[in-house]
Coordinates of C-alpha atoms in Angstrom, one line a residue:
Chain A
K1112 CA 71.0 -53.5 -85.8
N1113 CA 68.0 -54.5 -87.5
Q1114 CA 67.2 -58.3 -85.7
V1115 CA 64.3 -60.5 -86.1
E1116 CA 63.8 -63.4 -83.3
Q1117 CA 61.8 -66.8 -83.5
S1118 CA 60.2 -68.7 -80.9
P1119 CA 60.1 -71.2 -80.1
Q1120 CA 63.1 -72.6 -82.0
S1121 CA 61.4 -76.3 -82.4
L1122 CA 58.2 -77.6 -81.9
I1123 CA 56.3 -80.7 -81.8
I1124 CA 52.3 -81.3 -82.1
L1125 CA 50.1 -84.3 -83.3
E1126 CA 48.0 -84.1 -86.3
G1127 CA 44.9 -82.3 -85.7
K1128 CA 46.2 -79.9 -82.9
N1129 CA 46.6 -76.3 -83.2
C1130 CA 49.5 -74.4 -82.9
T1131 CA 51.3 -70.2 -82.6
L1132 CA 54.9 -69.2 -83.7
Q1133 CA 56.3 -65.7 -82.4
C1134 CA 58.3 -63.4 -84.1
N1135 CA 60.1 -60.4 -82.6
Y1136 CA 61.9 -57.8 -84.7
T1137 CA 63.6 -54.5 -84.1
V1138 CA 63.7 -53.4 -87.6
S1139 CA 64.0 -49.3 -88.8
P1140 CA 62.2 -48.3 -90.5
F1141 CA 59.2 -51.1 -90.8
S1142 CA 58.2 -52.2 -94.3
N1143 CA 56.2 -55.3 -94.0
L1144 CA 56.4 -58.3 -92.4
R1145 CA 56.0 -61.8 -94.1
W1146 CA 55.7 -65.3 -92.8
Y1147 CA 57.4 -68.1 -95.0
K1148 CA 57.0 -71.9 -95.0
Q1149 CA 60.5 -73.6 -95.9
D1150 CA 60.4 -77.8 -96.0
T1151 CA 63.3 -79.1 -96.2
G1152 CA 66.0 -79.3 -99.0
R1153 CA 63.4 -76.4 -100.4
G1154 CA 63.6 -72.6 -101.2
P1155 CA 61.0 -70.5 -98.8
V1156 CA 57.2 -70.3 -100.1
S1157 CA 55.4 -67.2 -99.0
L1158 CA 52.8 -67.5 -96.5
T1159 CA 51.3 -63.9 -95.7
I1160 CA 52.3 -60.9 -95.8
M1161 CA 51.7 -58.2 -93.4
T1162 CA 52.0 -54.2 -93.6
F1163 CA 51.7 -51.7 -90.8
S1164 CA 48.2 -51.4 -90.7
E1165 CA 47.5 -55.1 -90.4
N1166 CA 46.8 -56.5 -87.9
T1167 CA 45.3 -60.1 -89.1
K1168 CA 45.7 -61.8 -92.0
S1169 CA 44.4 -65.0 -92.9
N1170 CA 45.5 -68.0 -95.9
G1171 CA 43.9 -70.9 -95.4
R1172 CA 44.8 -72.2 -91.9
Y1173 CA 47.3 -70.0 -91.6
T1174 CA 46.6 -67.0 -89.5
A1175 CA 48.9 -64.1 -89.3
T1176 CA 48.9 -61.2 -86.5
L1177 CA 50.9 -58.2 -86.4
D1178 CA 51.1 -55.7 -83.3
A1179 CA 53.6 -52.6 -84.6
D1180 CA 53.6 -51.4 -81.4
T1181 CA 54.9 -54.1 -79.5
K1182 CA 56.7 -55.2 -83.0
Q1183 CA 55.8 -58.8 -82.5
S1184 CA 53.9 -61.2 -84.7
S1185 CA 52.5 -64.4 -84.6
L1186 CA 51.4 -67.3 -87.2
H1187 CA 48.8 -69.4 -85.7
I1188 CA 48.7 -73.0 -87.7
T1189 CA 44.9 -75.0 -87.3
A1190 CA 44.5 -78.3 -87.3
S1191 CA 48.1 -79.0 -88.4
Q1192 CA 48.5 -81.5 -90.7
L1193 CA 51.7 -84.0 -91.3
S1194 CA 52.3 -81.6 -94.8
D1195 CA 52.6 -78.7 -92.2
S1196 CA 56.3 -79.8 -90.6
A1197 CA 58.6 -77.5 -91.9
S1198 CA 60.7 -74.6 -90.9
Y1199 CA 58.7 -71.2 -90.7
I1200 CA 60.4 -68.2 -91.1
C1201 CA 59.6 -64.6 -89.9
V1202 CA 61.0 -62.0 -92.6
V1203 CA 61.2 -58.3 -91.8
S1204 CA 61.6 -56.0 -94.5
A1205 CA 63.1 -52.8 -94.0
T1206 CA 63.1 -49.3 -96.4
S1207 CA 66.7 -48.8 -97.1
G1208 CA 66.5 -45.3 -99.0
G1209 CA 64.1 -44.9 -102.7
S1210 CA 62.8 -48.0 -103.8
N1211 CA 65.4 -50.1 -102.3
Y1212 CA 64.4 -52.4 -99.4
K1213 CA 66.4 -54.6 -96.7
L1214 CA 65.5 -57.8 -95.6
T1215 CA 66.1 -59.5 -92.0
F1216 CA 65.6 -63.0 -91.7
G1217 CA 64.7 -64.9 -88.7
K1218 CA 66.7 -68.1 -87.5
G1219 CA 62.9 -70.3 -87.9
T1220 CA 60.6 -72.3 -86.2
L1221 CA 60.7 -76.0 -87.1
L1222 CA 57.8 -77.6 -86.4
T1223 CA 57.3 -81.4 -86.9
V1224 CA 53.3 -82.7 -87.1
N1225 CA 53.4 -86.5 -85.6
P1226 CA 50.6 -88.8 -86.5
Chain B
G840 CA 53.0 -66.7 -108.7
A841 CA 56.2 -66.0 -109.7
V842 CA 57.9 -68.9 -110.3
V843 CA 62.1 -68.7 -110.1
S844 CA 63.9 -72.2 -111.0
Q845 CA 67.6 -73.3 -109.6
H846 CA 70.2 -75.5 -111.4
P847 CA 71.1 -77.6 -109.6
S848 CA 69.2 -78.5 -106.7
W849 CA 72.3 -80.8 -105.6
V850 CA 76.0 -80.8 -106.5
I851 CA 78.7 -83.1 -105.3
C852 CA 82.2 -81.6 -106.1
K853 CA 86.3 -82.4 -105.2
S854 CA 87.4 -79.6 -103.6
G855 CA 89.5 -77.2 -105.7
T856 CA 86.9 -77.7 -108.4
S857 CA 84.5 -74.4 -109.5
V858 CA 80.5 -75.0 -109.7
K859 CA 78.7 -73.0 -111.3
I860 CA 74.5 -72.7 -110.2
E861 CA 72.1 -70.8 -112.2
C862 CA 69.0 -68.9 -111.1
R863 CA 66.4 -68.6 -113.6
S864 CA 62.8 -66.2 -113.6
L865 CA 60.5 -68.1 -115.8
D866 CA 57.6 -66.3 -115.9
F867 CA 59.0 -62.8 -115.6
Q868 CA 62.2 -60.5 -115.8
A869 CA 63.9 -60.1 -112.8
T870 CA 66.0 -56.4 -112.8
T871 CA 67.1 -57.6 -109.1
M872 CA 68.1 -61.4 -108.3
F873 CA 69.4 -61.9 -104.5
W874 CA 71.8 -64.9 -103.7
Y875 CA 71.3 -65.7 -100.1
R876 CA 73.5 -68.9 -98.1
Q877 CA 72.1 -71.2 -95.3
F878 CA 73.8 -73.5 -92.9
P879 CA 71.9 -76.3 -91.2
K880 CA 69.3 -74.6 -88.5
Q881 CA 69.9 -71.1 -89.6
S882 CA 68.6 -68.4 -91.1
L883 CA 69.6 -67.1 -94.8
M884 CA 72.1 -65.0 -95.2
L885 CA 72.2 -62.3 -98.3
M886 CA 75.4 -63.1 -99.9
A887 CA 75.3 -60.3 -102.8
T888 CA 72.4 -58.3 -104.6
S889 CA 72.4 -59.1 -108.3
N890 CA 71.1 -56.4 -110.8
E891 CA 71.1 -57.1 -114.6
G892 CA 73.7 -55.4 -116.5
S893 CA 75.7 -53.9 -113.5
K894 CA 78.2 -55.9 -110.8
A895 CA 76.7 -57.5 -107.9
T896 CA 77.4 -55.5 -104.7
Y897 CA 78.6 -58.2 -101.9
E898 CA 77.7 -58.5 -98.5
Q899 CA 80.4 -57.8 -96.1
G900 CA 82.5 -61.0 -95.1
V901 CA 81.5 -62.2 -98.8
E902 CA 84.5 -62.6 -100.9
K903 CA 83.5 -61.0 -104.5
D904 CA 86.6 -63.4 -106.2
K905 CA 85.3 -66.6 -104.9
F906 CA 81.7 -66.1 -105.3
L907 CA 81.4 -64.9 -108.8
I908 CA 77.9 -63.4 -109.7
N909 CA 76.7 -62.8 -113.1
H910 CA 73.2 -61.7 -114.3
A911 CA 73.6 -61.5 -117.6
S912 CA 69.9 -61.1 -118.4
L913 CA 66.6 -60.2 -116.9
T914 CA 65.5 -63.9 -116.5
L915 CA 69.6 -65.7 -115.3
S916 CA 71.7 -64.7 -113.1
T917 CA 74.7 -67.6 -112.3
L918 CA 76.3 -67.9 -109.1
T919 CA 79.5 -69.7 -109.1
V920 CA 81.9 -70.9 -106.3
T921 CA 85.3 -71.2 -107.4
S922 CA 88.4 -73.2 -105.9
A923 CA 85.8 -74.8 -104.1
H924 CA 86.4 -76.2 -100.3
P925 CA 84.5 -78.4 -98.1
E926 CA 83.6 -75.0 -96.0
D927 CA 81.5 -74.3 -98.9
S928 CA 79.4 -76.7 -98.1
S929 CA 76.1 -75.2 -97.8
F930 CA 72.7 -74.7 -99.2
Y931 CA 72.5 -71.9 -101.6
I932 CA 69.2 -70.2 -102.4
C933 CA 68.5 -67.5 -105.2
S934 CA 65.3 -65.0 -105.2
A935 CA 63.8 -62.7 -107.7
R936 CA 62.0 -59.4 -107.1
L937 CA 59.2 -59.2 -109.6
V938 CA 59.4 -55.1 -109.9
A939 CA 61.6 -52.6 -109.1
G940 CA 60.3 -51.0 -105.5
S941 CA 58.6 -53.9 -104.5
T942 CA 59.4 -55.8 -101.3
E943 CA 58.0 -59.2 -102.9
A944 CA 60.6 -61.8 -103.3
F945 CA 60.2 -65.2 -105.2
F946 CA 63.2 -68.1 -104.1
G947 CA 64.1 -70.4 -106.1
Q948 CA 64.1 -74.0 -105.0
G949 CA 68.0 -74.3 -103.6
T950 CA 71.1 -75.7 -104.3
R951 CA 73.1 -78.0 -102.0
L952 CA 76.5 -77.6 -102.4
T953 CA 79.1 -80.6 -100.6
V954 CA 82.6 -80.2 -101.5
V955 CA 84.2 -83.4 -100.5

């Protein structure tokens, strides 16, 4: 069964600090992995996408890593801002035949950035 | 990036009534749209996959007669919650696939449904 596990479940940090969120997955056959940011009461917004051959990808203050061998990914946020407070969701895509893909969502890490 | 608009953003309805939620792709044509349900502190759960011009494919455990999905055009899919009950209260989110074979999914802003 395809699964995506995220840790920690929630995290509280002070503004300006860095943090790292973890994602472990058992999804096969692997296609790609995305990190989404979901503000409370809003839909998810894509931050990064990583394919099998990519190890690191950055998007501003967000840096995602992928270890396809251990099936782990991380999202590092540097110099956190109050607006970073949100749920961060790891989504892994698996091919399901032809041009079809199936997405498996993690439960997300709820990040709270305090002043 | 592609924009997916969902309407309404929140709705309160009485138990037993029906509610329609719209999902529109504003600047692209979406042959496939997806409907998700999200409970507090839970991940998004796929309810159904909607293909333009054909019947929706529902995930196991999702009642197709209760959650009616219509994808009449390449830019609009609707989800109708029929005979709503308090346990149907949830956050409903749609997403649209930009092109066939793409894993890129653009999400709507979600609809908070409260059934009283």
